[in-house]
mmCIF file of C-alpha atoms in Angstrom:
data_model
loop_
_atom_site.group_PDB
_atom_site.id
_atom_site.type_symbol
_atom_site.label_atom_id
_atom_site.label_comp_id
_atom_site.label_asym_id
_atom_site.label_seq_id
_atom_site.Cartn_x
_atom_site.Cartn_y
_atom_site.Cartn_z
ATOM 1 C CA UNK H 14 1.481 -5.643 6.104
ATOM 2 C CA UNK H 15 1.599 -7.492 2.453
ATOM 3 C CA UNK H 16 1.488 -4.530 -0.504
ATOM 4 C CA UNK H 17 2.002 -5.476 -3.793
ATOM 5 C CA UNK H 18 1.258 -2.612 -6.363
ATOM 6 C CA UNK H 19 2.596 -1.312 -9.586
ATOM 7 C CA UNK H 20 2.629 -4.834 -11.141
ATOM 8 C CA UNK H 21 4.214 -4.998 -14.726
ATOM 9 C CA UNK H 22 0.837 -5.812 -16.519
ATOM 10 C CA UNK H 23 1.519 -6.871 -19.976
ATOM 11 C CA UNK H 24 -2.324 -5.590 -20.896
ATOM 12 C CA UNK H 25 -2.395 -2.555 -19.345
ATOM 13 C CA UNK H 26 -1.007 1.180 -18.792
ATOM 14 C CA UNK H 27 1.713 1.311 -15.836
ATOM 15 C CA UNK H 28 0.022 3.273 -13.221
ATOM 16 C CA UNK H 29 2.462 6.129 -12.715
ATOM 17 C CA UNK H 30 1.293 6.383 -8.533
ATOM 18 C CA UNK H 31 1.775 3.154 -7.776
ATOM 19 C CA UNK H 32 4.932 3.062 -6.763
ATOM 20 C CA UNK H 33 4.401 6.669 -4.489
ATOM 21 C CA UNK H 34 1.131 4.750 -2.608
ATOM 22 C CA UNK H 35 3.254 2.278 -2.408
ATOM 23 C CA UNK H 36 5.835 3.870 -0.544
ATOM 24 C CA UNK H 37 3.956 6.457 1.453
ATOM 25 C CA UNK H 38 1.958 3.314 3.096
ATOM 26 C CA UNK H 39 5.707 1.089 3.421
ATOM 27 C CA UNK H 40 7.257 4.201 5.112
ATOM 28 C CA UNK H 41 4.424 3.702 8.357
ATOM 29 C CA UNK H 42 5.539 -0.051 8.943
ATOM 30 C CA UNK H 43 9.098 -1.218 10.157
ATOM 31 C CA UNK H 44 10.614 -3.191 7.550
ATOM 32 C CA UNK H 45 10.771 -6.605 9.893
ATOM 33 C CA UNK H 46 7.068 -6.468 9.643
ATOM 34 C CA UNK H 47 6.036 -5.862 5.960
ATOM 35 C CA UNK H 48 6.695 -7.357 2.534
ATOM 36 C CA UNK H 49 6.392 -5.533 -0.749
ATOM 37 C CA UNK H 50 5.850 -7.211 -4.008
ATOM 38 C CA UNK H 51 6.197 -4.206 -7.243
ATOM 39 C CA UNK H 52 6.567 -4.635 -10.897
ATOM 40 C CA UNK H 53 7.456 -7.963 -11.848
ATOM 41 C CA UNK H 54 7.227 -9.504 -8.167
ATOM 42 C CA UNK H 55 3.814 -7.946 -8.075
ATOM 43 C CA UNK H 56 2.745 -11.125 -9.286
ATOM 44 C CA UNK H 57 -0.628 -13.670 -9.484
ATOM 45 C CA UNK H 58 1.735 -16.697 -8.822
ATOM 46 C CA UNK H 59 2.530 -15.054 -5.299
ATOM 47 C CA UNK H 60 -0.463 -14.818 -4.200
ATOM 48 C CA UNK H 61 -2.054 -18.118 -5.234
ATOM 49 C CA UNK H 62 0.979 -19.865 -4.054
ATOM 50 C CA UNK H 63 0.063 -18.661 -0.281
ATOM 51 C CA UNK H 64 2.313 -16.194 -0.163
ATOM 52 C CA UNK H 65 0.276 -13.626 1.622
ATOM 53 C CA UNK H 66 -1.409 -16.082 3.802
ATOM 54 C CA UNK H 67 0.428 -14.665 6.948
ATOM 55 C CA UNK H 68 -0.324 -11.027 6.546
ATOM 56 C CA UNK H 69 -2.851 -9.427 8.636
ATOM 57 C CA UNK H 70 -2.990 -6.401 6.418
ATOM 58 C CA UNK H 71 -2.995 -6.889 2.185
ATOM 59 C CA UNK H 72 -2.880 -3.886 -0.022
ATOM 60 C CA UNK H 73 -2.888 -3.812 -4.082
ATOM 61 C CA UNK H 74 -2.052 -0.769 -5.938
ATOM 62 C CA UNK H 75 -3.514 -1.798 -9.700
ATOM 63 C CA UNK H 76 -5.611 -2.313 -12.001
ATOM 64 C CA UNK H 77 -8.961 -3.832 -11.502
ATOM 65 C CA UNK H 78 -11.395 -5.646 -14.366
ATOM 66 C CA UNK H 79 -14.962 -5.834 -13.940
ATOM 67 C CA UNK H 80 -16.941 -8.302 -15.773
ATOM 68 C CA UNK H 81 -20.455 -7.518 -14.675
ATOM 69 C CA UNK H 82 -22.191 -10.600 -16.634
ATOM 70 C CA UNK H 83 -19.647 -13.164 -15.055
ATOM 71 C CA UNK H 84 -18.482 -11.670 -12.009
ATOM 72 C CA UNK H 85 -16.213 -14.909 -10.811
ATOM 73 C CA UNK H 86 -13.920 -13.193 -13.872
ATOM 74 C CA UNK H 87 -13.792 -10.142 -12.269
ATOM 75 C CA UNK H 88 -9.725 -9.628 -11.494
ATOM 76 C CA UNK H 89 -7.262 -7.241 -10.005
ATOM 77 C CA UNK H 90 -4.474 -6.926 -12.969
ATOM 78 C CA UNK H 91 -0.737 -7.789 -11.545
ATOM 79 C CA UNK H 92 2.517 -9.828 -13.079
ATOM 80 C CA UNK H 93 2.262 -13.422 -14.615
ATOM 81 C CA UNK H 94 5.171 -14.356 -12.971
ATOM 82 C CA UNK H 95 8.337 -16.208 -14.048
ATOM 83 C CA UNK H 96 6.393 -19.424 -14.163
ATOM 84 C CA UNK H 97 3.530 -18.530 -16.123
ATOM 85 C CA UNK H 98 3.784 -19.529 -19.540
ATOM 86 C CA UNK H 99 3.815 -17.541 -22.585
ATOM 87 C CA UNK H 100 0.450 -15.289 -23.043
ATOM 88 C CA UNK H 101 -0.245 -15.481 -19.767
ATOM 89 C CA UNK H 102 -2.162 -12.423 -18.655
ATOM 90 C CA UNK H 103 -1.629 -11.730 -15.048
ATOM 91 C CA UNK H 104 -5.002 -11.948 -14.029
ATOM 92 C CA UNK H 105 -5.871 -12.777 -10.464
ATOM 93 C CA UNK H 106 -9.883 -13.770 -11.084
ATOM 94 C CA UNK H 107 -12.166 -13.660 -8.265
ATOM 95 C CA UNK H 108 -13.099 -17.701 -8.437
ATOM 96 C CA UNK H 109 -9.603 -18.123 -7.771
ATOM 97 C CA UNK H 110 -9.512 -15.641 -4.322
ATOM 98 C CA UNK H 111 -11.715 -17.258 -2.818
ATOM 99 C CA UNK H 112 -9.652 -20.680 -3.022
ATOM 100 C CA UNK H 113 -7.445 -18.389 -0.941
ATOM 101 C CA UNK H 114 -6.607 -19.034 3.048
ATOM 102 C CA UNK H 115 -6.181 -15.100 4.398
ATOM 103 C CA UNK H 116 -6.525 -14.914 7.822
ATOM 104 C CA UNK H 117 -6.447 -10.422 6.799
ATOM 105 C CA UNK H 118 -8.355 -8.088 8.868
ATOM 106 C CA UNK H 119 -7.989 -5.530 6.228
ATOM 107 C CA UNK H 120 -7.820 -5.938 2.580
ATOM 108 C CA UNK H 121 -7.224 -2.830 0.474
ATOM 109 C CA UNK H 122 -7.894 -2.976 -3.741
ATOM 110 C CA UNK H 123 -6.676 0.443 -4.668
ATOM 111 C CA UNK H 124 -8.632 -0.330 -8.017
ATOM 112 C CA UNK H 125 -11.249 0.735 -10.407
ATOM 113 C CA UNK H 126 -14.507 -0.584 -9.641
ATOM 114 C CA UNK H 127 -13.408 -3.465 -7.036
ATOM 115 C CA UNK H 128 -16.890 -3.246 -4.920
ATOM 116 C CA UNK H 129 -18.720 -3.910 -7.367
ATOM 117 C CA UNK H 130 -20.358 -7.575 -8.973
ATOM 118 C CA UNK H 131 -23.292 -9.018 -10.261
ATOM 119 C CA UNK H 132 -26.730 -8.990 -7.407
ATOM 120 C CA UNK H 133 -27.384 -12.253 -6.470
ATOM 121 C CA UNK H 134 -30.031 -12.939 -4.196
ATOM 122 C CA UNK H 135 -29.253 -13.345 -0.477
ATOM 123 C CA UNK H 136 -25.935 -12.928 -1.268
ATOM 124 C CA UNK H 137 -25.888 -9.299 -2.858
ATOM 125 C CA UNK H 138 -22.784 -7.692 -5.194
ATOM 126 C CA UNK H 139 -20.759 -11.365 -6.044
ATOM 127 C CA UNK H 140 -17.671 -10.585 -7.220
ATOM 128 C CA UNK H 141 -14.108 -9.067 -5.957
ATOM 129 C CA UNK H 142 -15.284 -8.368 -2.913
ATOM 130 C CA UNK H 143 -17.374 -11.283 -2.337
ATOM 131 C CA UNK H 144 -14.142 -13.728 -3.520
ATOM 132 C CA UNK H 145 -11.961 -11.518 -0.405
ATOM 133 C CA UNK H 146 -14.498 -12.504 2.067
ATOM 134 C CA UNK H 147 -15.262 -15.883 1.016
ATOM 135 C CA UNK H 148 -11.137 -16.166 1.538
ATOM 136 C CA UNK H 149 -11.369 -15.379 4.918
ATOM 137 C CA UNK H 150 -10.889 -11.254 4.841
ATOM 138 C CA UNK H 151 -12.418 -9.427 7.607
ATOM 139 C CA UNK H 152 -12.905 -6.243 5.999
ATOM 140 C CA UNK H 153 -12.176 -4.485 2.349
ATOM 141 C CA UNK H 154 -11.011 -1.365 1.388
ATOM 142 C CA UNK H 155 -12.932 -1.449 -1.868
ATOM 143 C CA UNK H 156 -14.080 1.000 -4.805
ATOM 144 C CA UNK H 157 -17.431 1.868 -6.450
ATOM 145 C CA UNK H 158 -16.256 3.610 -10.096
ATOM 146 C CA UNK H 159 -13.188 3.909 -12.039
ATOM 147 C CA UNK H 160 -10.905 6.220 -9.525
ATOM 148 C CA UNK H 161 -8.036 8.364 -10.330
ATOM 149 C CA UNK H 162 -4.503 7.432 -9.678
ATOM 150 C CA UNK H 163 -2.848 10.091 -8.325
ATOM 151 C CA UNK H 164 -6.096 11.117 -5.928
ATOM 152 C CA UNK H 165 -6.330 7.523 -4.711
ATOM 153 C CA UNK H 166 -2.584 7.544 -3.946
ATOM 154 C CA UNK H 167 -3.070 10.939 -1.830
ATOM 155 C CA UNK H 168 -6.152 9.263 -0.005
ATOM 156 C CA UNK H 169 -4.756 5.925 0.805
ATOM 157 C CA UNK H 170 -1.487 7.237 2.196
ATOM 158 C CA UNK H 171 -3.693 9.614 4.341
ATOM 159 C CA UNK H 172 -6.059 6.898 5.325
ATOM 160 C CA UNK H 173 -3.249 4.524 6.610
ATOM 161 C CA UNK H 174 -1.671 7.489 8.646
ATOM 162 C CA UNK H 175 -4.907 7.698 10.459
ATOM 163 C CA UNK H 176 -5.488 3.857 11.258
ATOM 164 C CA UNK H 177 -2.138 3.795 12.618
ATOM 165 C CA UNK H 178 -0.849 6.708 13.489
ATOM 166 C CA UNK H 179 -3.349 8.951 14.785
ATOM 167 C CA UNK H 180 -5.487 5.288 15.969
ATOM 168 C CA UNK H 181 -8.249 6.098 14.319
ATOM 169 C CA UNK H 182 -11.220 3.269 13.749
ATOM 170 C CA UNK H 183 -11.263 2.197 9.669
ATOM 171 C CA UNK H 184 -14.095 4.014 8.946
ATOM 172 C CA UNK H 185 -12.737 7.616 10.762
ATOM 173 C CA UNK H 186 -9.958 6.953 9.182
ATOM 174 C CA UNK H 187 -11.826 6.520 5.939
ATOM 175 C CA UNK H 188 -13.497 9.544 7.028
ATOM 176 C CA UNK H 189 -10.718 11.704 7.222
ATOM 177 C CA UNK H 190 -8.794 10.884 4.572
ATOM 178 C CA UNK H 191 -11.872 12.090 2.038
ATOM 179 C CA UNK H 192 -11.903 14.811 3.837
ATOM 180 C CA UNK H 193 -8.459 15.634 3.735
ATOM 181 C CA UNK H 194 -8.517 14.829 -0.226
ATOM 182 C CA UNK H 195 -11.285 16.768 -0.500
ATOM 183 C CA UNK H 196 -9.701 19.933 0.668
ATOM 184 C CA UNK H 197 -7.366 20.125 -2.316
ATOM 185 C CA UNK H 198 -9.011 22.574 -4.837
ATOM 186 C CA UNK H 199 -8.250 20.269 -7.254
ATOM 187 C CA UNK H 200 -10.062 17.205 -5.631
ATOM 188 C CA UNK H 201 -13.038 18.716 -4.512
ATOM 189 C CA UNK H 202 -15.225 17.230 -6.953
ATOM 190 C CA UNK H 203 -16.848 13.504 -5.334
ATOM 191 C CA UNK H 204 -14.978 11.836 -8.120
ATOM 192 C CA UNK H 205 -11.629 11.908 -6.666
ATOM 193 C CA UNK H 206 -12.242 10.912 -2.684
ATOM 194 C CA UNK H 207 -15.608 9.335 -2.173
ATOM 195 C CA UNK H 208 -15.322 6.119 -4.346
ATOM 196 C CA UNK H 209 -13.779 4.089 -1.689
ATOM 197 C CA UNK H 210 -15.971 2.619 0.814
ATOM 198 C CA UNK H 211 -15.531 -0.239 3.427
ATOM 199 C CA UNK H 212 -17.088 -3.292 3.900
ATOM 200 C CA UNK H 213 -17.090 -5.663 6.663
ATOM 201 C CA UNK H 214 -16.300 -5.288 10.112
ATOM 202 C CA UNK H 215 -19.320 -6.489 11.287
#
């Protein structure tokens, strides 16, 4: 398990669950068999210099962008890095995923908006998602609107509980965790736990 989350993104608000996903997922995996990457480590340069290559399961807690008219722009927001020069803006942009080498059967972007692309014919939404599989992911954890922090930290901790402790399939465990989400009275609404869907697996 690779998580990075809560990168410091010079653009953007922190996101004040970050951390709390972060930790509630962390606390299911020994430590021999997991890396975290937060804040400043959180960081494009780590992940275009291979550094999650190895990692069977990849989660990021941040910020997503969405450019709908170029969707190879489209981006998940985390650190520059201590090598990127001055202005740099952190951006990991979908025509550079799918340069990637991920050998992942799960990828998770606990972001706004990460399913979604441009409709291309034959090969449907390009963007985010499409870069992931292109890079060799097996299936995404991926998001159709803007999603709220706090509710997406509840529903991800709950959904990797499931997977792995109670052995649930992805999409049970997908299952219950809305459902569990849902049952807070302040959740209820389909806003807060049914813009994360799954893709791939097939």
């Amino acid at each position: 398990l690779a998580v990075v989350a809560d990168p410091a993104t010079p653009r953007f608000e922190p996101l004040e669950d970050a951390a709390a996903e972060a930790a509630a997922i962390l606390a299911l995996v020994p430590p021999g068999r997991r890396l975290v990457r937060q804040g400043a480590g959180a960081s494009r340069e780590l992940v275009l210099s291979g550094g999650l290559a190895g990692y069977d399961v990849l989660h990021f807690a941040a910020h997503g962008v969405l450019d709908s008219d170029h969707p190879e722009l489209s981006a998940i927001a985390l650190a520059p890095g201590p090598a990127a020069g001055e202005g740099a803006d952190g951006l990991l942009r979908a025509y550079e995923v799918q340069t990637l080498h991920l050998r992942a059967r799960l990828v998770t972007l606990s972001a706004c908006r990460t399913a979604l692309g441009r409709e291309v014919r034959g090969e449907g939404p390009v963007g985010l998602a499409y870069a992931f599989f292109r890079a060799g992911a097996e299936r995404l954890l991926v998001s159709l609107w803007p999603v709220s922090d706090r509710a997406t930290s509840a529903l991800m901790g709950s959904f990797y509980r499931n997977l792995w402790l109670r052995g649930l399939a992805p999409a049970e465990a997908l299952q219950a965790a809305q459902q569990e989400v849902r049952s807070r009275t302040r959740w209820q609404a389909p806003y807060y736990w049914a813009g994360f869907v799954l893709l791939g697996g097939w």
